[in-house]
């Protein structure tokens, strides 16, 4: 199991403190750092500059988003952003994507909320294609690329009919065949982790061979349900766990004394959950966290707050049974002091990481 | 007058292929060098779907520079706003401004290549009207806690950006050329105007802008002017001429004609792909539009702009296929020999950065 960090940096959180922690995590050899997109106060509304900043400060750690909502804009813009990021980070980007989180964000962007999953599926296929091919055009239900693409629905891969002319002498690029450049460094493209909230998206991700990312809201039980559903979709499509990652995001705070960890971190998480519950969408309304959980239940079923032994006891079944192969920990929450968070990160790296990596 | 180095396009064209990863790393080094040399900012520019990997994503590309510098402004010159979602640009701008502790200067422009609009799912028709709306959306999102906007292309109702920029007012510029509509529309709204200049260098543009603005009731004192300028400076005239011949002119062929900046047609209606010989002489000999030569010569060619009441000069000494070492040498010579003259005209002018919280 690989281990990374998750940051949900709200309007009042210090980017500098987070980046210091990330620099330290890179030195300690942790595997990834993801930033959560949130257009309210629970995260950062635009994670691209943060990912680029983290990439520029580090050497080895993977950097990326946990839930970039590609369809709040035209997906080709997202393809360009992530390609530039992959170049800046020299191939360390992971793209965690989500269909959509809050109806009000879609209202603001002028995109019908009901279309989010349809757009998401089309958008993601667009990204994957334009990252690796130049002579393509697309006609879909929600998008066309380029705008005036015509023909049958789906991808068109027309060979160039004109004699070969260097692009710089062509006067202009043939407008039907626009190359998205620069290309990402990773081949065939950066890893795509689908942060799936609905069953339909989990099944679709499995059938298409996209990796699955599970958000920190789920209880251990709900995690198992999701991975079973995902595995079924994989099997039905003739796919295998070996070609994908199953990533679990979790609130995780560690101390040598488990009680100290819970005492420090729980109030911060409680405050966050209360805010989240007020704005949960229909996909999330079935989750135990959203229905309401006691502090004890949160600690026992959801968040990983405790000492090494306590956490290992919970993590091993998730690794063995649910097959989680990448754990992304959110240690930093508003209200927690940066030195404490740093200590937790050091403990994660020196104990959990070395134990679970095998 | 504040002096900004750039804009850089992060291009890797066929006469001078480089690794993009190396170029983004060199950009950080260049920015650090610029900070050391006393430049006030570094600018990037964007285009999409062009064969040499022109940077399509400025606010992403500027974040690493923010991490490795401490003083210089991070300038987008130009971010082509109609090709983006304006609310997303405002959000990214707020985050980058916080990351850089208030060093973002947001230059927004229209764009002109049909393939870029269409590749971003946007109709090119009425691009001017679309630009004016998008600029206003970004401006409101960055300055008002909760904003609404009703327009032909964009509509927002009670939207608030919870993550606020570091600066109370992120400086915004209209980056445009010399078209009458853009001068007039910017003047009407009192938006700061940054121009590439026209064939005569651009001297009359600011006069027209000021007159329009005054006729719309703006105070001349509050108007802001900025200028893009290509500068070819070297210790000797011979070296400066060499940049013109070996770097600039081949780049013009590719980047203006192939690229489609000058959408000139041949007599038979096909797109012109080779520069007509007479044009070269006209373009190279205009020393106001393209100051060239020794430091003394460049000071002389730049002297007229001292009367234009400029707040910002974006000085480009490196472009597409320019040899990067020569470009760095130009930047050094310019900083040492020419910037002091430009500073003298700064007395009494406002900073390009807004007030900081």
XYZ file of C-alpha atoms in Angstrom:
715
model
C 0.000 0.000 0.000
C 1.352 3.385 -1.000
C 0.727 6.372 1.241
C 0.128 9.995 0.412
C -1.339 13.194 1.838
C -4.578 15.034 1.165
C -5.042 18.775 1.642
C -8.359 20.596 1.770
C -7.160 24.179 1.982
C -9.998 26.544 2.755
C -10.108 30.350 2.507
C -8.296 30.875 5.797
C -5.748 28.058 5.677
C -2.091 28.816 5.125
C -0.749 27.579 1.799
C 2.794 28.133 3.051
C 2.372 25.825 6.034
C 0.888 23.122 3.805
C 3.750 23.429 1.322
C 6.306 23.156 4.145
C 4.646 19.917 5.201
C 4.665 18.658 1.608
C 8.372 19.425 1.226
C 8.967 17.385 4.378
C 6.755 14.543 3.113
C 8.767 14.466 -0.111
C 11.995 14.136 1.865
C 10.453 11.385 3.979
C 9.581 9.433 0.851
C 5.782 9.549 0.946
C 4.165 8.685 -2.372
C 1.643 11.400 -3.215
C 0.022 14.677 -2.286
C -3.482 15.541 -3.478
C -5.461 18.779 -3.178
C -9.208 18.828 -2.762
C -11.271 21.157 -4.925
C -14.172 22.812 -3.161
C -15.898 25.996 -4.218
C -17.103 26.894 -0.750
C -15.074 27.077 2.436
C -14.062 23.415 2.743
C -11.303 23.393 0.157
C -9.543 25.252 -2.572
C -11.640 26.440 -5.537
C -8.804 26.077 -8.058
C -6.179 23.477 -7.284
C -3.985 23.834 -10.381
C -1.690 26.572 -8.977
C -1.334 24.620 -5.731
C -0.378 21.423 -7.539
C 2.132 23.330 -9.670
C 3.600 24.973 -6.564
C 3.927 21.609 -4.822
C 5.573 20.149 -7.927
C 8.084 22.988 -8.021
C 9.089 22.478 -4.408
C 9.508 18.679 -4.538
C 11.453 16.034 -6.471
C 9.846 12.620 -6.166
C 6.401 12.769 -4.639
C 3.391 12.458 -6.959
C 1.229 15.579 -7.071
C -2.373 15.979 -8.134
C -6.005 16.669 -7.468
C -8.434 14.513 -5.532
C -11.610 15.641 -7.269
C -11.055 18.083 -10.118
C -14.522 18.760 -11.519
C -13.638 18.767 -15.191
C -17.102 19.567 -16.460
C -17.505 22.899 -14.721
C -15.611 24.138 -17.795
C -14.996 22.859 -21.312
C -12.926 19.689 -20.758
C -10.170 20.620 -23.234
C -9.086 23.404 -20.866
C -8.602 20.753 -18.197
C -6.581 18.637 -20.627
C -4.263 21.595 -21.221
C -3.904 22.406 -17.527
C -2.971 18.875 -16.542
C -0.599 18.493 -19.498
C 1.311 21.604 -18.406
C 1.350 20.283 -14.847
C 2.730 16.963 -15.997
C 5.506 18.805 -17.847
C 6.314 21.023 -14.859
C 6.425 18.032 -12.509
C 8.306 15.898 -15.045
C 5.661 13.213 -15.086
C 4.526 13.134 -11.466
C 0.903 14.186 -11.912
C -2.136 12.156 -10.971
C -5.547 13.445 -11.950
C -8.275 12.712 -9.452
C -11.577 13.727 -11.006
C -15.155 13.952 -9.885
C -18.427 14.378 -11.746
C -19.628 17.144 -9.453
C -20.134 17.960 -5.819
C -22.473 20.866 -5.255
C -25.461 21.887 -7.290
C -24.792 25.573 -6.686
C -21.392 25.329 -8.394
C -23.067 23.931 -11.499
C -25.717 26.615 -11.362
C -22.985 29.257 -11.226
C -21.159 27.661 -14.161
C -24.407 27.484 -16.112
C -24.347 23.702 -16.489
C -27.420 21.591 -15.720
C -26.786 19.543 -12.586
C -28.568 16.497 -14.043
C -26.105 16.372 -16.911
C -23.047 16.097 -14.689
C -22.435 12.391 -15.083
C -23.074 12.346 -18.812
C -20.732 15.281 -19.296
C -18.178 13.736 -16.976
C -18.063 10.500 -18.964
C -17.688 12.348 -22.249
C -15.209 14.835 -20.845
C -12.922 12.190 -19.419
C -12.889 10.238 -22.676
C -12.041 13.493 -24.461
C -9.070 14.117 -22.194
C -7.759 10.631 -22.568
C -7.941 10.851 -26.351
C -6.598 14.338 -27.031
C -3.634 13.662 -24.764
C -2.372 10.956 -27.050
C -3.729 11.689 -30.541
C -3.715 14.693 -32.847
C -5.889 13.945 -35.860
C -9.133 13.459 -34.031
C -12.445 15.220 -33.757
C -15.339 14.389 -31.479
C -19.096 14.638 -31.666
C -20.860 13.825 -28.432
C -24.142 14.433 -26.697
C -22.775 17.355 -24.671
C -19.521 18.346 -26.353
C -18.015 18.768 -29.766
C -14.300 19.120 -30.382
C -13.586 21.320 -32.212
C -16.782 23.314 -31.956
C -17.857 22.696 -35.546
C -16.990 19.008 -35.726
C -19.505 17.160 -37.860
C -20.421 13.609 -38.689
C -21.491 10.534 -36.788
C -21.483 10.703 -32.987
C -18.171 9.566 -31.530
C -14.552 9.993 -32.507
C -13.466 10.621 -36.074
C -9.953 9.678 -36.995
C -9.632 10.930 -40.553
C -6.279 10.616 -42.256
C -5.055 13.949 -43.617
C -6.250 14.255 -47.205
C -3.984 17.159 -48.070
C -0.345 16.631 -49.063
C 2.010 16.907 -46.097
C 2.950 20.486 -45.251
C 4.910 21.537 -42.183
C 2.527 23.013 -39.663
C 4.430 26.291 -39.528
C 3.970 26.750 -43.283
C 0.356 25.775 -43.418
C -1.021 29.254 -42.853
C -3.063 27.805 -40.074
C -3.655 24.429 -38.548
C -6.343 22.452 -40.339
C -9.172 23.415 -38.039
C -10.689 19.928 -37.899
C -7.538 18.468 -36.392
C -6.309 20.463 -33.433
C -3.401 19.017 -31.457
C -3.558 19.655 -27.703
C -0.021 20.684 -26.803
C 2.254 20.384 -24.949
C 1.655 16.698 -24.387
C 1.789 15.191 -20.908
C 5.122 13.563 -20.099
C 3.619 10.283 -18.863
C 2.631 7.692 -21.443
C 0.006 7.138 -22.582
C -1.294 9.774 -20.153
C -1.198 10.646 -16.419
C -3.056 8.233 -14.115
C -6.745 9.056 -13.815
C -8.399 8.378 -10.461
C -12.169 8.604 -10.557
C -13.589 9.992 -7.334
C -16.943 8.262 -7.640
C -19.887 9.206 -5.493
C -22.696 7.410 -7.323
C -23.078 3.727 -8.144
C -23.417 4.507 -11.832
C -20.042 6.232 -11.924
C -18.344 3.412 -9.989
C -19.671 0.862 -12.470
C -18.698 3.006 -15.430
C -15.185 3.576 -14.041
C -14.734 -0.156 -13.550
C -15.990 -1.035 -17.003
C -13.670 1.522 -18.631
C -10.655 0.558 -16.548
C -10.314 3.853 -14.686
C -8.824 3.700 -11.184
C -11.174 4.275 -8.270
C -10.717 6.904 -5.577
C -12.872 6.741 -2.444
C -13.455 9.958 -0.526
C -12.883 10.303 3.245
C -16.616 10.440 3.950
C -17.223 6.693 3.750
C -17.188 4.273 6.663
C -15.078 1.122 6.408
C -18.237 -0.803 5.598
C -19.201 1.566 2.808
C -15.670 1.281 1.426
C -16.101 -2.478 1.164
C -19.457 -2.026 -0.605
C -17.897 0.323 -3.119
C -14.931 -1.864 -3.900
C -17.200 -4.904 -4.359
C -19.339 -3.002 -6.824
C -16.216 -1.808 -8.608
C -14.666 -5.281 -8.735
C -17.845 -6.664 -10.224
C -17.786 -4.022 -12.963
C -14.117 -4.766 -13.626
C -14.792 -8.504 -13.912
C -17.767 -8.017 -16.203
C -15.610 -5.948 -18.512
C -12.936 -8.640 -18.493
C -10.578 -6.394 -16.609
C -8.262 -6.998 -13.715
C -7.215 -5.198 -10.528
C -3.643 -5.234 -11.837
C -4.396 -2.518 -14.374
C -5.920 -0.070 -11.872
C -5.366 1.531 -8.488
C -7.942 1.585 -5.730
C -7.241 4.676 -3.688
C -8.713 5.473 -0.302
C -8.702 8.985 1.150
C -8.972 9.076 4.918
C -8.738 11.522 7.758
C -5.683 10.166 9.509
C -3.909 11.623 12.501
C -1.313 9.671 14.374
C 0.387 10.038 17.722
C 2.366 7.657 19.889
C -0.555 7.911 22.304
C -3.873 7.106 20.573
C -5.944 9.202 22.978
C -3.845 12.270 22.323
C -4.379 11.839 18.569
C -8.152 11.586 18.978
C -8.281 14.503 21.386
C -6.322 16.746 19.009
C -7.948 15.843 15.728
C -11.561 15.000 16.470
C -12.871 18.528 17.154
C -11.416 19.706 13.830
C -13.060 16.867 11.919
C -16.343 17.312 13.779
C -16.479 20.939 12.656
C -15.790 19.914 9.075
C -18.405 17.168 9.040
C -21.035 19.515 10.416
C -20.376 21.947 7.593
C -20.422 19.137 5.034
C -23.714 17.727 6.199
C -25.427 21.006 5.524
C -24.518 20.894 1.848
C -24.473 17.195 0.975
C -25.891 16.326 -2.437
C -28.304 13.515 -3.244
C -25.486 11.017 -3.962
C -24.095 11.545 -0.493
C -27.378 11.580 1.422
C -27.193 7.810 2.045
C -23.785 7.987 3.709
C -23.578 7.337 7.432
C -21.525 10.497 7.978
C -24.197 12.605 6.379
C -27.054 10.863 8.209
C -25.243 11.643 11.474
C -22.606 9.807 13.469
C -21.435 10.001 17.049
C -17.822 10.863 17.828
C -17.182 7.253 18.814
C -18.580 5.953 15.527
C -16.508 8.410 13.521
C -13.354 7.205 15.209
C -14.261 3.536 14.951
C -15.659 3.428 11.442
C -14.466 6.422 9.514
C -11.465 8.478 10.572
C -8.139 6.867 11.426
C -7.184 8.614 14.628
C -4.910 6.777 17.006
C -1.586 5.069 17.640
C 0.346 2.848 15.249
C -1.141 -0.406 16.568
C -4.701 0.887 16.515
C -4.398 2.157 12.960
C -2.677 -0.952 11.658
C -5.497 -3.096 12.996
C -7.995 -1.130 10.901
C -5.793 -0.743 7.840
C -4.723 -4.340 7.290
C -8.235 -5.613 6.473
C -8.756 -2.704 4.075
C -5.549 -3.681 2.345
C -6.183 -7.420 2.339
C -9.941 -7.575 1.768
C -10.877 -4.365 -0.003
C -7.594 -4.339 -1.891
C -6.839 -0.674 -1.204
C -3.390 -0.078 -2.669
C -3.003 3.647 -2.078
C -3.986 5.446 1.111
C -4.206 9.242 0.998
C -4.212 10.743 4.487
C -5.636 14.075 5.505
C -3.700 15.020 8.625
C -4.010 18.742 8.268
C -7.318 20.355 9.202
C -8.065 23.897 10.344
C -7.579 24.058 14.086
C -4.628 21.663 14.157
C -1.188 23.162 14.728
C 1.356 22.702 11.973
C 4.039 21.191 14.274
C 1.538 18.528 15.400
C 0.613 17.763 11.811
C 4.279 17.516 10.878
C 4.833 15.098 13.732
C 1.909 13.000 12.544
C 3.333 12.995 8.998
C 6.741 11.902 10.296
C 5.135 9.082 12.265
C 3.118 7.970 9.236
C 6.261 7.908 7.121
C 8.477 6.129 9.652
C 6.004 3.510 10.857
C 2.891 2.970 8.718
C 4.585 3.661 5.403
C 7.425 1.232 5.956
C 5.051 -1.427 7.305
C 2.426 -1.155 4.568
C 4.636 -0.582 1.561
C 5.550 -4.248 1.307
C 7.374 53.055 -14.815
C 7.692 49.446 -13.848
C 9.619 47.143 -16.141
C 8.491 43.575 -16.736
C 10.585 40.978 -18.532
C 8.702 38.968 -21.122
C 6.273 37.735 -22.152
C 7.550 34.189 -22.474
C 5.497 31.708 -24.496
C 7.371 28.522 -23.543
C 7.653 27.549 -27.184
C 9.852 24.908 -28.710
C 9.778 25.722 -32.445
C 11.429 23.688 -35.186
C 14.609 25.752 -35.560
C 15.306 25.565 -31.838
C 13.817 22.459 -30.260
C 14.042 22.227 -26.496
C 12.514 20.010 -23.841
C 9.457 21.675 -22.348
C 10.288 20.360 -18.884
C 13.696 22.072 -19.134
C 12.095 25.278 -20.374
C 9.732 25.497 -17.394
C 12.697 24.896 -15.118
C 14.723 27.582 -16.936
C 11.796 29.950 -16.515
C 12.289 29.780 -12.759
C 16.007 30.547 -13.159
C 15.202 33.423 -15.519
C 12.688 34.825 -13.042
C 15.229 34.658 -10.236
C 17.773 36.385 -12.470
C 15.203 39.062 -13.374
C 14.482 39.647 -9.705
C 18.210 40.016 -9.055
C 18.647 42.412 -11.982
C 15.904 44.699 -10.698
C 13.033 43.912 -13.025
C 9.615 44.420 -11.437
C 7.926 41.421 -12.960
C 7.990 38.489 -15.309
C 5.276 37.879 -17.892
C 3.960 34.777 -19.629
C 1.713 34.584 -22.663
C -0.582 31.856 -23.920
C -1.894 30.243 -27.083
C -3.304 26.812 -27.793
C -3.121 24.111 -30.444
C 0.141 25.379 -31.921
C 2.756 22.868 -32.998
C 5.561 24.160 -30.781
C 3.777 23.561 -27.482
C 2.958 27.202 -26.742
C 1.891 27.413 -23.080
C -1.911 27.099 -22.829
C -2.253 27.477 -19.060
C -0.695 30.580 -17.512
C -1.932 30.540 -13.942
C -0.631 26.981 -13.587
C 2.739 27.858 -15.118
C 3.241 30.936 -12.902
C 2.825 29.069 -9.604
C 6.330 27.505 -9.670
C 7.791 30.960 -10.335
C 5.896 32.271 -7.304
C 7.508 29.573 -5.177
C 11.063 30.416 -6.171
C 10.978 34.226 -6.178
C 9.940 36.690 -3.512
C 9.550 40.156 -4.971
C 8.748 40.254 -8.682
C 5.209 40.500 -9.990
C 3.737 37.564 -11.891
C 2.139 38.979 -15.007
C -0.202 37.246 -17.429
C 0.374 39.057 -20.672
C -1.887 37.861 -22.201
C -4.439 35.437 -20.812
C -7.059 34.974 -23.548
C -10.117 35.105 -21.359
C -12.866 34.240 -23.915
C -11.259 30.813 -24.284
C -11.610 30.068 -20.569
C -14.399 29.962 -18.047
C -14.151 33.405 -16.418
C -15.238 32.198 -12.986
C -12.551 29.515 -13.021
C -9.945 32.092 -14.048
C -11.029 34.286 -11.133
C -10.731 31.338 -8.739
C -7.291 30.398 -10.040
C -6.199 34.021 -9.884
C -7.283 34.249 -6.242
C -5.361 31.094 -5.351
C -2.227 32.187 -7.222
C -2.401 35.630 -5.630
C -2.504 34.015 -2.188
C 0.306 31.638 -3.106
C 2.489 34.534 -4.220
C 1.490 36.859 -1.355
C -0.121 39.400 -3.629
C 2.139 39.455 -6.659
C -0.333 38.618 -9.429
C -0.972 41.096 -12.249
C -3.785 39.861 -14.450
C -3.575 40.901 -18.098
C -6.576 39.718 -20.097
C -6.914 39.717 -23.861
C -9.247 38.613 -26.616
C -7.334 36.224 -28.892
C -7.648 36.103 -32.646
C -7.086 32.572 -33.984
C -10.386 30.914 -34.970
C -8.979 27.447 -34.291
C -8.258 28.414 -30.679
C -11.784 29.585 -30.032
C -13.297 26.544 -31.718
C -10.915 24.163 -29.970
C -12.147 25.554 -26.658
C -15.772 25.148 -27.626
C -16.369 28.867 -28.124
C -17.750 30.672 -31.170
C -15.328 33.301 -32.486
C -18.092 35.657 -33.637
C -18.673 38.660 -31.352
C -15.429 37.901 -29.558
C -15.079 41.534 -28.508
C -18.442 41.566 -26.763
C -17.600 38.251 -25.131
C -14.268 39.621 -23.927
C -15.830 42.694 -22.333
C -18.298 40.531 -20.431
C -15.674 38.022 -19.316
C -13.346 40.791 -18.095
C -16.152 42.311 -16.058
C -17.051 38.912 -14.573
C -13.458 38.358 -13.439
C -13.248 41.897 -12.086
C -16.449 41.537 -10.064
C -15.544 38.062 -8.802
C -12.192 39.332 -7.532
C -13.399 42.573 -5.967
C -16.909 41.855 -4.651
C -17.664 39.407 -1.843
C -20.831 38.349 -3.636
C -21.450 39.278 -7.229
C -24.073 38.984 -9.908
C -23.757 39.528 -13.624
C -26.248 39.491 -16.442
C -25.013 39.400 -19.989
C -25.377 37.898 -23.404
C -22.714 35.236 -22.848
C -22.344 34.933 -19.077
C -24.848 35.015 -16.250
C -24.191 34.786 -12.531
C -26.509 35.298 -9.617
C -25.202 35.837 -6.091
C -21.978 33.933 -6.570
C -19.222 34.388 -4.011
C -15.605 33.422 -4.178
C -14.906 32.297 -0.637
C -11.145 32.086 -1.215
C -10.235 35.741 -1.640
C -7.116 37.054 -3.362
C -4.295 38.375 -1.181
C -4.468 41.844 -2.723
C -7.537 43.918 -2.077
C -7.572 44.628 -5.773
C -5.656 42.366 -8.126
C -4.363 44.729 -10.834
C -6.099 43.953 -14.112
C -5.148 45.094 -17.600
C -6.818 44.971 -20.966
C -4.054 43.627 -23.196
C -4.932 44.574 -26.742
C -3.692 46.171 -29.928
C -4.747 49.338 -31.640
C -8.307 48.620 -32.800
C -10.562 51.607 -32.232
C -13.286 49.548 -30.523
C -10.949 48.123 -27.907
C -9.431 51.512 -27.072
C -12.871 53.055 -26.792
C -14.485 50.214 -24.852
C -11.620 50.114 -22.336
C -11.603 53.890 -21.990
C -15.350 53.930 -21.407
C -14.956 51.569 -18.451
C -11.738 53.145 -17.217
C -9.944 49.806 -17.522
C -6.127 50.033 -17.638
C -4.912 49.646 -21.216
C -1.868 47.685 -22.301
C -1.102 47.767 -26.004
C 1.267 46.143 -28.449
C 1.412 49.456 -30.281
C 0.693 49.985 -33.954
C 2.971 50.326 -36.965
C 4.089 53.749 -35.718
C 5.008 52.397 -32.305
C 1.841 53.265 -30.459
C 2.299 56.894 -29.438
C -1.149 58.035 -30.529
C -3.022 55.136 -28.913
C -2.751 56.472 -25.377
C -3.796 59.928 -26.512
C -6.961 58.481 -28.056
C -7.543 56.338 -24.987
C -7.191 59.307 -22.639
C -9.483 61.498 -24.733
C -12.174 58.842 -24.879
C -11.878 58.177 -21.155
C -12.188 61.853 -20.353
C -15.233 62.177 -22.577
C -16.788 59.331 -20.581
C -16.109 61.194 -17.358
C -12.937 59.545 -16.092
C -10.188 61.577 -14.474
C -6.964 61.515 -16.511
C -4.948 61.064 -13.324
C -6.468 57.630 -12.693
C -5.840 56.201 -16.151
C -3.158 53.579 -16.571
C -1.034 52.832 -19.619
C 1.219 49.925 -20.439
C 3.159 48.821 -23.483
C 4.543 45.618 -24.966
C 7.827 46.189 -26.776
C 10.293 43.951 -28.603
C 13.799 45.120 -27.751
C 17.038 43.989 -29.400
C 19.877 45.157 -27.226
C 23.487 43.983 -27.134
C 26.832 45.568 -26.227
C 27.532 46.122 -29.942
C 25.276 47.027 -32.843
C 26.558 44.074 -34.835
C 25.399 41.598 -32.190
C 21.977 43.232 -31.968
C 21.603 43.001 -35.758
C 22.497 39.338 -35.504
C 19.561 38.709 -33.142
C 17.312 40.405 -35.666
C 18.544 38.303 -38.569
C 19.092 34.959 -36.909
C 16.371 34.880 -34.275
C 13.697 37.452 -34.924
C 13.132 37.198 -38.639
C 12.883 33.383 -38.859
C 10.509 33.539 -35.901
C 8.374 36.117 -37.692
C 7.978 33.725 -40.619
C 6.712 30.904 -38.440
C 5.015 32.637 -35.662
C 3.251 35.419 -37.485
C 2.428 33.925 -40.853
C 2.131 30.199 -40.188
C 0.573 30.886 -36.806
C -1.931 33.311 -38.190
C -1.220 36.573 -36.380
C -1.070 38.358 -39.703
C -3.840 36.683 -41.617
C -2.670 37.932 -44.993
C -4.027 36.383 -48.153
C -2.267 35.786 -51.471
C -3.868 37.300 -54.612
C -5.422 33.884 -55.375
C -7.165 33.844 -52.008
C -4.977 31.223 -50.312
C -3.413 31.976 -46.949
C -0.032 33.674 -47.234
C 2.707 31.505 -45.753
C 5.834 33.392 -46.808
C 6.569 36.971 -45.883
C 6.657 39.323 -48.889
C 10.236 40.626 -49.273
C 9.231 44.284 -49.027
C 7.652 43.722 -45.638
C 10.920 42.666 -44.032
C 12.541 46.025 -44.692
C 9.514 47.921 -43.394
C 9.346 45.935 -40.195
C 13.047 45.858 -39.406
C 13.683 49.520 -40.030
C 11.058 50.810 -37.597
C 13.227 51.626 -34.599
C 10.436 53.045 -32.425
C 8.415 49.846 -32.688
C 11.551 47.676 -32.452
C 14.369 49.443 -30.620
C 17.643 47.831 -31.670
C 21.369 48.235 -31.170
C 23.759 49.323 -28.460
C 22.436 50.554 -25.098
C 22.844 54.160 -26.248
C 20.847 53.477 -29.410
C 18.086 51.672 -27.510
C 17.850 54.550 -25.028
C 17.400 56.898 -27.974
C 14.753 54.706 -29.630
C 12.872 54.359 -26.357
C 12.997 58.076 -25.507
C 9.575 58.858 -27.041
C 7.778 56.439 -24.724
C 8.874 58.493 -21.723
C 6.199 61.010 -22.709
C 3.442 58.405 -22.880
C 2.857 58.348 -19.153
C 3.484 54.610 -18.913
C 2.892 52.602 -15.749
C 4.336 49.388 -17.111
C 6.641 48.345 -19.915
C 6.655 44.669 -20.859
C 10.019 44.300 -22.546
C 10.444 41.228 -24.715
C 14.011 40.180 -25.393
C 13.318 36.499 -25.880
C 10.817 34.883 -28.183
C 10.052 31.536 -29.830
C 13.431 30.508 -31.217
C 15.670 33.104 -29.570
C 18.899 31.674 -28.276
C 18.328 31.600 -24.542
C 21.851 32.620 -23.557
C 21.832 35.638 -25.860
C 18.390 36.571 -24.497
C 19.684 36.489 -20.951
C 22.609 38.692 -21.948
C 20.164 41.179 -23.496
C 18.145 41.220 -20.290
C 21.280 41.980 -18.290
C 22.419 44.791 -20.566
C 18.923 46.270 -20.612
C 18.665 46.187 -16.828
C 22.045 47.841 -16.384
C 21.958 50.408 -19.157
C 18.334 51.284 -19.915
C 16.133 50.634 -16.868
C 17.680 53.541 -14.886
C 16.473 55.939 -17.591
C 12.954 54.449 -17.449
C 12.891 54.683 -13.649
C 13.392 58.420 -13.743
C 10.023 58.799 -15.401
C 8.405 56.785 -12.618
C 8.380 59.694 -10.164
C 4.854 60.344 -8.987
C 3.407 57.276 -10.697
C 1.483 54.606 -8.878
C 2.721 51.101 -8.427
C 1.250 48.461 -10.755
C 0.425 46.382 -7.692
C -2.711 47.270 -5.750
C -2.897 47.927 -2.015
C -2.143 44.882 0.107
C -4.410 43.694 2.902
